[in-house]
Amino acid sequence: MSFSSDDFAKALEQHDYAFQKGQIVRGKAYSYESDGAYVDIGGKSAAFLPLEEASLRRISNVSEVLPLQEEREFLIVREQDADGQVTLSLRQLELRQIWTQFAEMQEENKTIQVRVNGFNKGGVTVDAMGLRGFIPRSHLSERENLESLIGKSMTVAFIEVNSTTKKLVLSQRLAAQAASFSQIVEGQLISGKVSGIKPFGVFVDFDGATGLLHINQISKNYISSLGDLFQLGQPIRALVNEVDEVKRRISLSTKPLENYPGEMLENMAAVMAEAEARAQKLQQSAASAIAPEQADSSVEPTDEAVEEPVASHDSPPDEAAE
């Protein structure tokens, strides 16, 4: 049975390509127009890529981002019209891919570089790989003069990534904290400032991180009110008591720096002034305590030490075993 060109044309007309909005298709651009490009995606009619849908950045010509005959993936943003033509987008496909990438980066606690492009009383807006992001004032390192941040780049971590609501909330403070975590060790003496006072303890900002000085870790004596001891912005020095990288928590302590119980309550200025010397003394004491243990564990047993004693037939069993 022969299959004529007319039969082939009729078969094409009857075939349902089922191109739908939201579908990803592959195709090649074959001609440029002033307002876009025609793309062959295998349909009855050529698809059209408008200029404004060709890239996340502003371009004057589609040829800047899409060479002719280069196969690419496109997102269908408008279904077939009366002529069977669909409308494509590279911009929205890139946006979809970026949202997916950001969600993965949030899961893996990764950071990105963004550029500040606006501000309001609540924080700053940023350009994050073409997406509009927001950094709350409380999550900025510089919280006073927000206008001075416009045009600056900064490293941020992810707080919320929601492609459905187009909500992207970021944090410079968490990014700095993550970077500093790898450098913080238990027993380290830190210098910071009081950033928060709660009934259970004091929050201290230092080197881009925030630690908690719990009320039980301030002094060996009982403390009735933290408000009587600390003020916001007050300089303070403390020892790193514990670092929890999973929960991103740093516990601090000033209790070991006291020369006698209650010194932090009676003479905090002296404790702070001598904090470095006292911390070094604590480290030396800890090292001295560890040294004898290491020396004992490093002694190799001699042949005499491991040799089983030979019991004499003339000796009582107890004496032979000694």
Coordinates of C-alpha atoms in Angstrom, one line a residue:
M1 CA 0.0 0.0 0.0
S2 CA 1.4 3.4 -1.0
F3 CA 1.5 6.4 1.3
S4 CA 1.2 9.7 -0.7
S5 CA 2.2 13.2 0.4
D6 CA -1.5 14.1 0.8
D7 CA -1.9 11.2 3.2
F8 CA 1.0 12.4 5.2
A9 CA -0.4 15.9 5.4
K10 CA -3.7 14.6 6.5
A11 CA -2.0 12.5 9.2
L12 CA -0.3 15.5 10.5
E13 CA -3.5 17.4 10.7
Q14 CA -5.2 14.6 12.6
H15 CA -2.3 14.1 15.0
D16 CA -2.8 15.7 18.5
Y17 CA 0.5 17.0 19.8
A18 CA -1.1 17.8 23.2
F19 CA 1.2 20.7 24.0
Q20 CA 0.1 22.0 27.4
K21 CA 1.0 25.0 29.5
G22 CA 3.7 24.1 32.0
Q23 CA 5.2 21.4 29.8
I24 CA 8.9 21.3 29.0
V25 CA 9.8 20.7 25.4
R26 CA 13.0 20.6 23.3
G27 CA 13.4 22.7 20.2
K28 CA 15.7 24.8 18.0
A29 CA 15.4 28.5 17.0
Y30 CA 15.4 28.9 13.3
S31 CA 14.6 32.6 12.7
Y32 CA 14.8 35.9 14.6
E33 CA 12.2 38.7 14.8
S34 CA 12.5 42.1 16.4
D35 CA 10.3 40.9 19.3
G36 CA 11.4 37.3 19.7
A37 CA 12.3 34.1 17.8
Y38 CA 10.5 31.3 16.1
V39 CA 11.3 27.8 17.5
D40 CA 10.7 24.4 16.0
I41 CA 9.5 22.1 18.7
G42 CA 8.0 19.4 16.3
G43 CA 4.5 20.8 16.2
K44 CA 2.3 21.6 13.2
S45 CA 3.2 25.3 13.6
A46 CA 6.4 27.0 14.9
A47 CA 6.4 28.0 18.5
F48 CA 7.2 31.6 19.5
L49 CA 9.7 32.8 22.1
P50 CA 9.0 36.5 23.0
L51 CA 12.0 38.7 23.7
E52 CA 10.9 39.4 27.3
E53 CA 10.8 35.6 28.0
A54 CA 14.2 34.9 26.5
S55 CA 16.4 35.6 29.6
L56 CA 16.3 36.6 33.3
R57 CA 18.4 39.6 32.4
R58 CA 17.5 42.4 30.1
I59 CA 18.5 41.8 26.5
S60 CA 17.9 43.7 23.2
N61 CA 18.0 40.7 20.9
V62 CA 17.2 37.0 21.4
S63 CA 20.5 36.1 19.5
E64 CA 22.4 37.2 22.6
V65 CA 21.1 34.1 24.5
L66 CA 19.8 31.7 21.8
P67 CA 21.9 30.8 18.7
L68 CA 20.1 29.5 15.7
Q69 CA 19.8 25.7 15.5
E70 CA 21.0 25.1 19.0
E71 CA 18.8 22.6 20.8
R72 CA 17.4 23.8 24.1
E73 CA 14.7 23.1 26.6
F74 CA 11.8 25.5 26.7
L75 CA 8.8 26.0 29.0
I76 CA 5.4 26.3 27.4
V77 CA 3.7 29.4 29.0
R78 CA 0.7 29.7 26.7
E79 CA -1.1 26.9 24.9
Q80 CA -1.9 26.6 21.2
D81 CA -3.8 29.5 19.6
A82 CA -6.1 29.2 16.6
D83 CA -3.1 28.7 14.3
G84 CA -1.6 25.9 16.6
Q85 CA 1.2 28.1 17.8
V86 CA 2.4 27.9 21.5
T87 CA 4.3 30.5 23.4
L88 CA 7.6 29.5 25.0
S89 CA 9.8 30.9 27.8
L90 CA 13.4 30.4 28.8
R91 CA 13.1 33.0 31.6
Q92 CA 10.4 31.1 33.5
L93 CA 12.2 27.8 33.0
E94 CA 15.4 29.3 34.5
L95 CA 13.3 30.7 37.4
R96 CA 11.8 27.2 38.0
Q97 CA 15.3 25.7 38.0
I98 CA 16.6 28.3 40.4
W99 CA 13.8 27.7 42.9
T100 CA 14.6 24.0 42.8
Q101 CA 18.3 24.8 43.3
F102 CA 17.6 27.1 46.2
A103 CA 15.5 24.5 47.9
E104 CA 18.3 22.0 47.6
M105 CA 20.8 24.5 48.9
Q106 CA 18.6 25.2 51.9
E107 CA 18.5 21.5 52.7
E108 CA 22.3 21.3 52.5
N109 CA 22.8 24.5 54.6
K110 CA 24.7 26.2 51.7
T111 CA 25.2 29.9 51.2
I112 CA 25.0 32.2 48.1
Q113 CA 26.2 35.7 47.1
V114 CA 23.5 38.3 46.6
R115 CA 23.5 42.0 45.8
V116 CA 21.3 44.6 47.7
N117 CA 19.0 46.6 45.5
G118 CA 16.5 48.2 47.9
F119 CA 15.5 48.7 51.5
N120 CA 12.6 49.4 53.8
K121 CA 12.1 49.7 57.6
G122 CA 11.9 45.9 57.9
G123 CA 15.1 45.0 56.0
V124 CA 16.7 45.0 52.5
T125 CA 15.7 43.5 49.1
V126 CA 18.3 41.6 47.1
D127 CA 18.9 40.1 43.7
A128 CA 19.6 36.4 44.2
M129 CA 20.5 34.9 40.8
G130 CA 17.6 36.8 39.2
L131 CA 15.1 36.2 42.0
R132 CA 13.9 38.9 44.4
G133 CA 14.9 38.0 48.0
F134 CA 14.4 39.7 51.3
I135 CA 16.7 39.9 54.3
P136 CA 15.0 41.0 57.6
R137 CA 16.8 43.7 59.5
S138 CA 17.4 41.3 62.4
H139 CA 19.3 39.0 60.1
L140 CA 21.7 41.7 58.9
S141 CA 25.2 42.4 60.3
E142 CA 24.7 46.1 59.7
R143 CA 21.2 47.0 61.1
E144 CA 21.3 50.8 61.4
N145 CA 22.1 52.4 58.1
L146 CA 20.3 50.2 55.6
E147 CA 20.6 52.6 52.7
S148 CA 24.4 52.3 52.8
L149 CA 24.0 48.7 51.9
I150 CA 22.5 49.3 48.4
G151 CA 24.8 48.0 45.7
K152 CA 26.8 45.9 48.1
S153 CA 27.3 42.1 47.8
M154 CA 26.9 39.8 50.8
T155 CA 26.9 36.1 51.6
V156 CA 23.6 34.8 52.9
A157 CA 22.0 31.6 54.1
F158 CA 18.4 30.5 53.4
I159 CA 15.5 30.9 55.9
E160 CA 12.5 30.3 53.6
V161 CA 12.3 29.1 50.0
N162 CA 8.7 28.9 48.7
S163 CA 8.3 28.7 44.9
T164 CA 4.5 28.6 45.3
T165 CA 4.2 32.0 47.1
K166 CA 7.4 33.3 45.5
K167 CA 8.8 33.9 49.0
L168 CA 12.6 33.9 49.4
V169 CA 13.8 35.0 52.9
L170 CA 17.6 35.1 53.5
S171 CA 20.0 35.7 56.4
Q172 CA 23.4 37.3 56.4
R173 CA 23.7 36.6 60.1
L174 CA 23.1 32.8 59.7
A175 CA 25.7 32.7 56.9
A176 CA 28.3 34.4 59.1
Q177 CA 27.4 32.1 61.9
A178 CA 27.9 29.0 59.7
A179 CA 31.3 30.2 58.5
S180 CA 32.4 30.9 62.1
F181 CA 31.2 27.5 63.5
S182 CA 34.1 25.7 61.9
Q183 CA 36.6 28.0 63.7
I184 CA 35.0 27.8 67.2
V185 CA 36.3 25.2 69.6
E186 CA 35.4 24.3 73.2
G187 CA 37.5 26.1 75.8
Q188 CA 38.1 29.1 73.5
L189 CA 37.9 32.6 75.0
I190 CA 35.6 34.9 73.0
S191 CA 35.0 38.6 73.1
G192 CA 31.5 39.9 72.3
K193 CA 28.6 42.1 73.2
V194 CA 25.4 41.4 74.9
S195 CA 22.6 41.3 72.2
G196 CA 19.7 40.0 74.3
I197 CA 18.7 39.5 77.9
K198 CA 16.2 36.8 78.8
P199 CA 15.2 35.3 82.2
F200 CA 17.1 32.1 81.4
G201 CA 20.3 33.7 80.1
V202 CA 22.2 36.3 78.0
F203 CA 22.8 36.2 74.3
V204 CA 26.2 37.3 73.1
D205 CA 27.2 38.3 69.6
F206 CA 30.8 37.6 68.6
D207 CA 32.6 37.2 65.3
G208 CA 29.4 36.9 63.3
A209 CA 28.0 34.2 65.7
T210 CA 25.6 34.3 68.6
G211 CA 26.1 32.2 71.8
L212 CA 24.0 31.7 74.9
L213 CA 25.4 32.5 78.4
H214 CA 22.9 30.5 80.5
I215 CA 22.1 31.9 83.9
N216 CA 23.6 28.7 85.5
Q217 CA 26.9 29.3 83.6
I218 CA 27.5 32.9 84.8
S219 CA 28.6 32.3 88.4
K220 CA 29.0 29.5 91.0
N221 CA 26.6 31.5 93.1
Y222 CA 22.8 32.0 92.7
I223 CA 21.7 34.9 90.5
S224 CA 18.3 36.4 91.1
S225 CA 18.1 38.9 88.2
L226 CA 20.1 39.2 85.0
G227 CA 18.9 42.7 84.4
D228 CA 20.9 43.9 87.4
L229 CA 24.1 42.4 85.9
F230 CA 23.9 43.1 82.2
Q231 CA 22.9 45.8 79.7
L232 CA 22.4 45.5 75.9
G233 CA 25.6 46.3 74.1
Q234 CA 27.8 45.6 77.1
P235 CA 31.2 44.1 76.2
I236 CA 31.7 40.6 77.7
R237 CA 34.3 37.8 77.5
A238 CA 33.4 34.2 78.0
L239 CA 34.6 30.7 77.4
V240 CA 33.0 28.4 74.8
N241 CA 31.4 25.7 76.8
E242 CA 29.8 23.6 74.0
V243 CA 29.4 23.8 70.2
D244 CA 26.4 21.9 68.7
E245 CA 26.9 22.1 64.9
V246 CA 23.7 20.2 64.1
K247 CA 21.5 22.6 66.1
R248 CA 23.7 25.6 65.4
R249 CA 24.0 26.4 69.1
I250 CA 26.9 27.8 71.0
S251 CA 26.9 27.6 74.8
L252 CA 29.1 30.0 76.8
S253 CA 30.3 30.2 80.4
T254 CA 32.0 32.7 82.7
K255 CA 31.8 30.5 85.7
P256 CA 35.2 28.9 85.3
L257 CA 36.8 32.3 85.2
E258 CA 35.8 33.1 88.8
N259 CA 38.6 33.0 91.4
Y260 CA 35.9 32.4 94.1
P261 CA 32.1 31.7 94.0
G262 CA 30.2 34.9 93.3
E263 CA 33.0 37.0 91.9
M264 CA 31.1 37.7 88.7
L265 CA 28.3 39.2 90.8
E266 CA 30.6 41.2 93.1
N267 CA 33.5 42.2 90.7
M268 CA 32.7 41.4 87.1
A269 CA 35.1 44.1 85.9
A270 CA 38.1 42.3 87.4
V271 CA 37.0 39.0 85.9
M272 CA 36.6 40.5 82.5
A273 CA 40.0 42.4 82.7
E274 CA 41.8 39.2 83.7
A275 CA 39.8 36.9 81.5
E276 CA 42.6 36.1 79.1
A277 CA 45.2 35.3 81.8
R278 CA 42.6 33.2 83.7
A279 CA 41.7 31.3 80.6
Q280 CA 45.3 30.5 79.8
K281 CA 45.7 29.3 83.4
L282 CA 42.7 27.0 83.0
Q283 CA 44.2 25.6 79.7
Q284 CA 47.5 24.9 81.4
S285 CA 45.9 23.1 84.3
A286 CA 43.9 21.0 81.8
A287 CA 47.0 20.2 79.9
S288 CA 48.9 19.2 83.0
A289 CA 46.1 16.9 84.1
I290 CA 46.1 15.2 80.7
A291 CA 49.9 14.8 80.4
P292 CA 50.4 12.1 83.1
E293 CA 47.5 10.0 81.6
Q294 CA 49.2 10.1 78.2
A295 CA 52.5 9.2 79.7
D296 CA 51.0 6.2 81.5
S297 CA 49.3 5.0 78.3
S298 CA 52.4 5.4 76.3
V299 CA 54.6 3.0 78.5
E300 CA 55.1 -0.3 76.7
P301 CA 55.1 -3.3 78.9
T302 CA 58.5 -5.1 79.3
D303 CA 59.1 -8.8 78.8
E304 CA 59.2 -9.1 82.6
A305 CA 55.9 -7.4 83.0
V306 CA 54.0 -9.7 80.7
E307 CA 55.9 -12.9 81.5
E308 CA 53.8 -15.3 83.5
P309 CA 55.4 -16.2 86.9
V310 CA 56.4 -19.8 87.3
A311 CA 55.0 -21.3 90.5
S312 CA 57.4 -23.3 92.6
H313 CA 56.2 -26.7 93.8
D314 CA 57.6 -25.8 97.2
S315 CA 55.7 -22.5 97.5
P316 CA 52.0 -22.1 98.5
P317 CA 49.7 -21.2 95.6
D318 CA 49.0 -17.6 96.9
E319 CA 52.7 -16.8 97.2
A320 CA 53.5 -18.1 93.8
A321 CA 50.8 -15.9 92.2
E322 CA 52.1 -12.7 93.7

